[in-house]
Each structure stands twice: as C-alpha cells, then as structure tokens.
Amino acid sequence: MRDFVQFSGVQKTYDGESLVIKDLNLDIAKGEFVTLLGPSGSGKSTALMLLAGFEQPTSGTIRLGGRTLNSVAPHDRNIGMVFQNYALFPHMTVAENIGYPLRVRKMAKPEIAERVKRALDFVQLGRFADRYPRQMSGGQQQRVAVARALVFDPALVLMDEPLGALDKKLREEMQVEIKHIHGRLGITMVFVTHDQDEALTMSDRIAVFNDGRIQQIDAPAALYERPANQFVAGFLGDTNMLPGEVAGEEAGALVVALKDGGRVRATAVDTLSRGAGTLVSVRPERLAVNPAPETPDQMPATLVETIYHGATARMIFRLGGGTTVAAQLRAGSPLLALEPGAAARLAFGQSDGRAFALS
Ligand code: ADP
Ligand code: MG
C-alpha cells in the first residue's frame, strides 16, 4: 500500500499568519523508512507532530491506513514515538518505562511482563531491566526509548532527532541498530534529522524540507545524483557552484560560459535559454584534477590549500575569476603532492555538472 501514510494539501500555522507547513503532500508506503531532512525551522517536527496528533493541521488531511486522522486522539493512533527530549521517566526502572504504554492500554500483567522481556531482549538490554535511567549511558537510555516505542506493536514509529544528543561513534552505531530493527520488524518509520549523513545511511526515501515545503523526495542515491534544485544540491552533500551564462546547446548538452572564463558543458536541470544566468553544480569527488591533456572543457586553476581528512583529502582551488572550488581525492593520490600556489587544470563530465536557473 503506497499510501499507508498520506498527507494531502496539509498546511499549518501556529500564529494564524505565517504558514510553517505550506502545502505538504506526502505518501509513505507500509514498511517504508522515510526521513524528513532539512535545516532547523523548516517544519520537520511540525509535520511529525501533526502525524502524531499533538498538533492539528490548519487545512488539509492526514490519513493512516486509509483512515482520516484529523479527529483521532493521539493515544488512539497506534503510533510509537522517540524524541530527542522525550525522556524516560526517571522514577521508573527500565522495565517499568518499557511497560508504561502497555499499562496505559490496560493490558493484563502477565502479557505486559512477557512483552517487556521481549522488547528488552530485542534492544539487547535484558540485563538492565531493574536499573533506573540515571544508571545507564545515553545510548542505552535511547535504546530503552526505542523499546518503549515498539513494545505495543505500533503500525507506525516516529523518531524526531532521536540521536542528536549522542556522540559521533554511538550515533553511528545506533543508526545501524535502528535500521536493523526496522528491517526485522517491517514497521513503517518516519525519522526526522538535520544530519544529511544520517539520512543517507538510514532511509529508503528522503524528503528534503526547506521553508515549510518538500523540495524533493527520492531515494538517497537519486537525491544525491540528481538534485532537483540548488537548495537540495547544497544541503545534501557538498557541492561546488560555478556561476555562468548559457551560451548555447551542443549535442544535448548545455554550453555554459563561466564567469571565471572558459566554457563547460553541463546537464540542464531547469529550462534555460541562451543568455540566462546559471549556476553549475559539481560534486567535489567528480572534479578531476589535471586530467589527460585531451580532456575537453578544462578550467585553469590555482591550488590554495590541501586539507587532509584521513581516507580522503580536499584540494581547494581558485579559478580565474576568483571562484573557489573543492576537489576530493583519495589519500595517496600523487596529486596531493602539489604545493599551494601551483597551477592546475580541472574538468568534469557533462553529466556531473548540473545547471540550475538562478533563484
Ligand atoms: P524543525 O523541526 O524543522 O526545526 P519546526 O517544525 O520545529 O521545525 O518549526 C517550524 C517553524 O514553526 C519554526 O519557525 C518554529 O519557530 C515554529 N514553531 C514550531 N513549533 C511552534 C509552536 N508550538 N508554536 C509556535 N511556533 C512554532
Ligand atoms: Mg525539529
């Protein structure tokens, strides 16, 4: 079922004036892992709150499993939730915390005990049943929160920046763990983050939010390879932006006269007529440094500095007109021996340069 979760024409204002959700249309399939990714204030949490039922849409409808949710109370929606600040109850043990949603649902005691045990084993915290949250690490507490969200077999689980408070290593471990849990249970997951790596790692599809709208929704690789606009190109992964003007077309490629001098061929994303201003977006790892001499469309550049990142290195160049671009190379590349100030040539393939209209 493609439309297990369905937002149709949803708008939301808190103050009656500005719409923080402008026109949200989003279909999520049963079993899908969809991430809402976007900068702070873009409306991600509001979208989740609407789905959870803690906020009401100003207009539009939200459906879950075909049922309109607008008038269904939060506790009747059968939705599990993990929030960054959705703390555990400090006065309850781990087992009591996990059993809480079951007690609220007036489940019989033996069944609660059985389910809590299963949930604890599931997140590998079987030995911690009688501990209090303060006696556990941040990552363990978050696993308890995950168990508590799953224990009543919800149809849908919502997670709002659940890993934000954890350090990098633990965060990455939990990302994999949550992804595995999703795979094993086959639940539908809507996950919110502002961290692009997290979104790329975890999701079946990513909805990129900005300014109360979904800018693009697609599978991680498709979003990265074919961003639909400047915002998505810049937000998801690093990108270089080369300013220029459309000089014409040639064998299906857009020919762009760069502000920094020279011409390049690129793939037009927007409709662009001759003479129109454009920005050509190129990923750092798609920029070839000192390619074979016969390579077309080379851009002369000067090396500014090289920054080491362990497995990769970033070379920062300045083009003729002053535009700065970054190229990413593997550690060990002989090109990394270039000294700052050295002259170099840069080039990219036509399909790796994506030309956007100026916005
Ligand atoms: P995100 O989760 O992407 O950071 P939010 O959905 O929290 O974004 O917020 C979107 C906008 O709505 C922001 O401008 C925020 O200040 C505003 N907002 C969020 N919650 C409320 C609220 N309860 N009352 C008023 N304004 C709010
Ligand atoms: Mg938020």
mmCIF file of N, CA and C and ligand atoms in Angstrom, residues 12-15 18-21 36-49 55 160-161 192-194 209 212, ligand 1:
data_model
loop_
_atom_site.group_PDB
_atom_site.id
_atom_site.type_symbol
_atom_site.label_atom_id
_atom_site.label_comp_id
_atom_site.label_asym_id
_atom_site.label_seq_id
_atom_site.Cartn_x
_atom_site.Cartn_y
_atom_site.Cartn_z
ATOM 1 N N LYS A 12 -0.071 24.349 7.925
ATOM 2 C CA LYS A 12 -0.104 24.578 9.372
ATOM 3 C C LYS A 12 0.429 25.962 9.695
ATOM 4 N N THR A 13 -0.348 26.699 10.469
ATOM 5 C CA THR A 13 0.150 27.948 11.027
ATOM 6 C C THR A 13 -0.074 27.877 12.530
ATOM 7 N N TYR A 14 0.891 28.396 13.288
ATOM 8 C CA TYR A 14 0.717 28.450 14.744
ATOM 9 C C TYR A 14 0.111 29.788 15.160
ATOM 10 N N ASP A 15 0.472 30.843 14.402
ATOM 11 C CA ASP A 15 0.083 32.194 14.827
ATOM 12 C C ASP A 15 -1.054 32.783 13.984
ATOM 13 N N SER A 18 1.761 33.203 9.572
ATOM 14 C CA SER A 18 2.766 32.558 8.718
ATOM 15 C C SER A 18 2.560 31.046 8.701
ATOM 16 N N LEU A 19 2.614 30.486 7.505
ATOM 17 C CA LEU A 19 2.473 29.045 7.358
ATOM 18 C C LEU A 19 3.835 28.396 7.565
ATOM 19 N N VAL A 20 3.957 27.554 8.574
ATOM 20 C CA VAL A 20 5.223 26.843 8.778
ATOM 21 C C VAL A 20 5.234 25.543 7.958
ATOM 22 N N ILE A 21 4.040 25.042 7.608
ATOM 23 C CA ILE A 21 3.903 23.975 6.614
ATOM 24 C C ILE A 21 3.026 24.571 5.507
ATOM 25 N N LEU A 36 12.604 12.797 7.080
ATOM 26 C CA LEU A 36 12.400 14.204 6.790
ATOM 27 C C LEU A 36 13.707 14.901 7.149
ATOM 28 N N LEU A 37 14.358 15.455 6.133
ATOM 29 C CA LEU A 37 15.666 16.079 6.323
ATOM 30 C C LEU A 37 15.551 17.552 5.974
ATOM 31 N N GLY A 38 16.125 18.399 6.805
ATOM 32 C CA GLY A 38 16.089 19.819 6.472
ATOM 33 C C GLY A 38 16.709 20.634 7.581
ATOM 34 N N PRO A 39 16.970 21.911 7.308
ATOM 35 C CA PRO A 39 17.576 22.753 8.337
ATOM 36 C C PRO A 39 16.599 23.025 9.475
ATOM 37 N N SER A 40 17.124 23.542 10.563
ATOM 38 C CA SER A 40 16.321 23.893 11.716
ATOM 39 C C SER A 40 15.247 24.908 11.305
ATOM 40 N N GLY A 41 14.025 24.689 11.746
ATOM 41 C CA GLY A 41 12.941 25.624 11.458
ATOM 42 C C GLY A 41 12.221 25.354 10.148
ATOM 43 N N SER A 42 12.571 24.277 9.453
ATOM 44 C CA SER A 42 11.973 24.031 8.139
ATOM 45 C C SER A 42 10.613 23.329 8.228
ATOM 46 N N GLY A 43 10.208 22.923 9.432
ATOM 47 C CA GLY A 43 8.865 22.354 9.601
ATOM 48 C C GLY A 43 8.834 20.843 9.789
ATOM 49 N N LYS A 44 9.994 20.225 9.987
ATOM 50 C CA LYS A 44 10.056 18.769 10.120
ATOM 51 C C LYS A 44 9.292 18.282 11.353
ATOM 52 N N SER A 45 9.611 18.879 12.504
ATOM 53 C CA SER A 45 8.961 18.433 13.741
ATOM 54 C C SER A 45 7.471 18.712 13.699
ATOM 55 N N THR A 46 7.096 19.830 13.098
ATOM 56 C CA THR A 46 5.672 20.143 12.980
ATOM 57 C C THR A 46 4.962 19.055 12.178
ATOM 58 N N ALA A 47 5.573 18.618 11.079
ATOM 59 C CA ALA A 47 4.976 17.553 10.267
ATOM 60 C C ALA A 47 4.780 16.289 11.106
ATOM 61 N N LEU A 48 5.773 15.981 11.949
ATOM 62 C CA LEU A 48 5.696 14.785 12.791
ATOM 63 C C LEU A 48 4.622 14.934 13.870
ATOM 64 N N MET A 49 4.553 16.134 14.444
ATOM 65 C CA MET A 49 3.542 16.420 15.479
ATOM 66 C C MET A 49 2.129 16.310 14.907
ATOM 67 N N GLU A 55 -0.531 18.141 17.243
ATOM 68 C CA GLU A 55 -0.932 19.404 16.617
ATOM 69 C C GLU A 55 -1.986 19.081 15.559
ATOM 70 N N ASP A 160 12.025 11.730 16.195
ATOM 71 C CA ASP A 160 12.416 13.107 15.927
ATOM 72 C C ASP A 160 13.809 13.365 16.504
ATOM 73 N N GLU A 161 14.804 13.398 15.661
ATOM 74 C CA GLU A 161 16.198 13.618 16.053
ATOM 75 C C GLU A 161 16.564 12.781 17.288
ATOM 76 N N VAL A 192 13.123 11.946 11.655
ATOM 77 C CA VAL A 192 13.492 13.344 11.395
ATOM 78 C C VAL A 192 14.949 13.578 11.777
ATOM 79 N N THR A 193 15.674 14.239 10.910
ATOM 80 C CA THR A 193 17.041 14.633 11.248
ATOM 81 C C THR A 193 17.443 15.858 10.430
ATOM 82 N N HIS A 194 18.464 16.581 10.927
ATOM 83 C CA HIS A 194 19.028 17.663 10.114
ATOM 84 C C HIS A 194 20.391 17.226 9.589
ATOM 85 N N PHE A 209 13.249 18.974 3.311
ATOM 86 C CA PHE A 209 12.381 20.092 3.697
ATOM 87 C C PHE A 209 13.160 21.393 3.637
ATOM 88 N N GLY A 212 9.088 25.055 4.961
ATOM 89 C CA GLY A 212 7.725 24.546 5.016
ATOM 90 C C GLY A 212 7.267 23.748 3.812
HETATM 91 P P1 ADP B 1 12.170 21.879 12.505
HETATM 92 O O1 ADP B 1 11.759 20.673 13.272
HETATM 93 O O2 ADP B 1 12.413 21.607 11.056
HETATM 94 O O3 ADP B 1 13.345 22.564 13.138
HETATM 95 P P2 ADP B 1 9.709 23.063 13.451
HETATM 96 O O4 ADP B 1 8.595 22.288 12.861
HETATM 97 O O5 ADP B 1 10.046 22.797 14.873
HETATM 98 O O6 ADP B 1 10.975 22.938 12.511
HETATM 99 O O7 ADP B 1 9.382 24.618 13.339
HETATM 100 C C1 ADP B 1 8.937 25.229 12.154
HETATM 101 C C2 ADP B 1 8.551 26.660 12.478
HETATM 102 O O8 ADP B 1 7.431 26.673 13.333
HETATM 103 C C3 ADP B 1 9.648 27.432 13.199
HETATM 104 O O9 ADP B 1 9.645 28.742 12.717
HETATM 105 C C4 ADP B 1 9.211 27.380 14.650
HETATM 106 O O10 ADP B 1 9.661 28.509 15.343
HETATM 107 C C5 ADP B 1 7.706 27.368 14.529
HETATM 108 N N1 ADP B 1 7.084 26.616 15.640
HETATM 109 C C6 ADP B 1 7.317 25.326 15.957
HETATM 110 N N2 ADP B 1 6.549 24.929 16.990
HETATM 111 C C7 ADP B 1 5.812 26.011 17.351
HETATM 112 C C8 ADP B 1 4.827 26.248 18.355
HETATM 113 N N3 ADP B 1 4.432 25.271 19.209
HETATM 114 N N4 ADP B 1 4.287 27.477 18.415
HETATM 115 C C9 ADP B 1 4.658 28.440 17.563
HETATM 116 N N5 ADP B 1 5.585 28.299 16.587
HETATM 117 C C10 ADP B 1 6.158 27.094 16.484
#
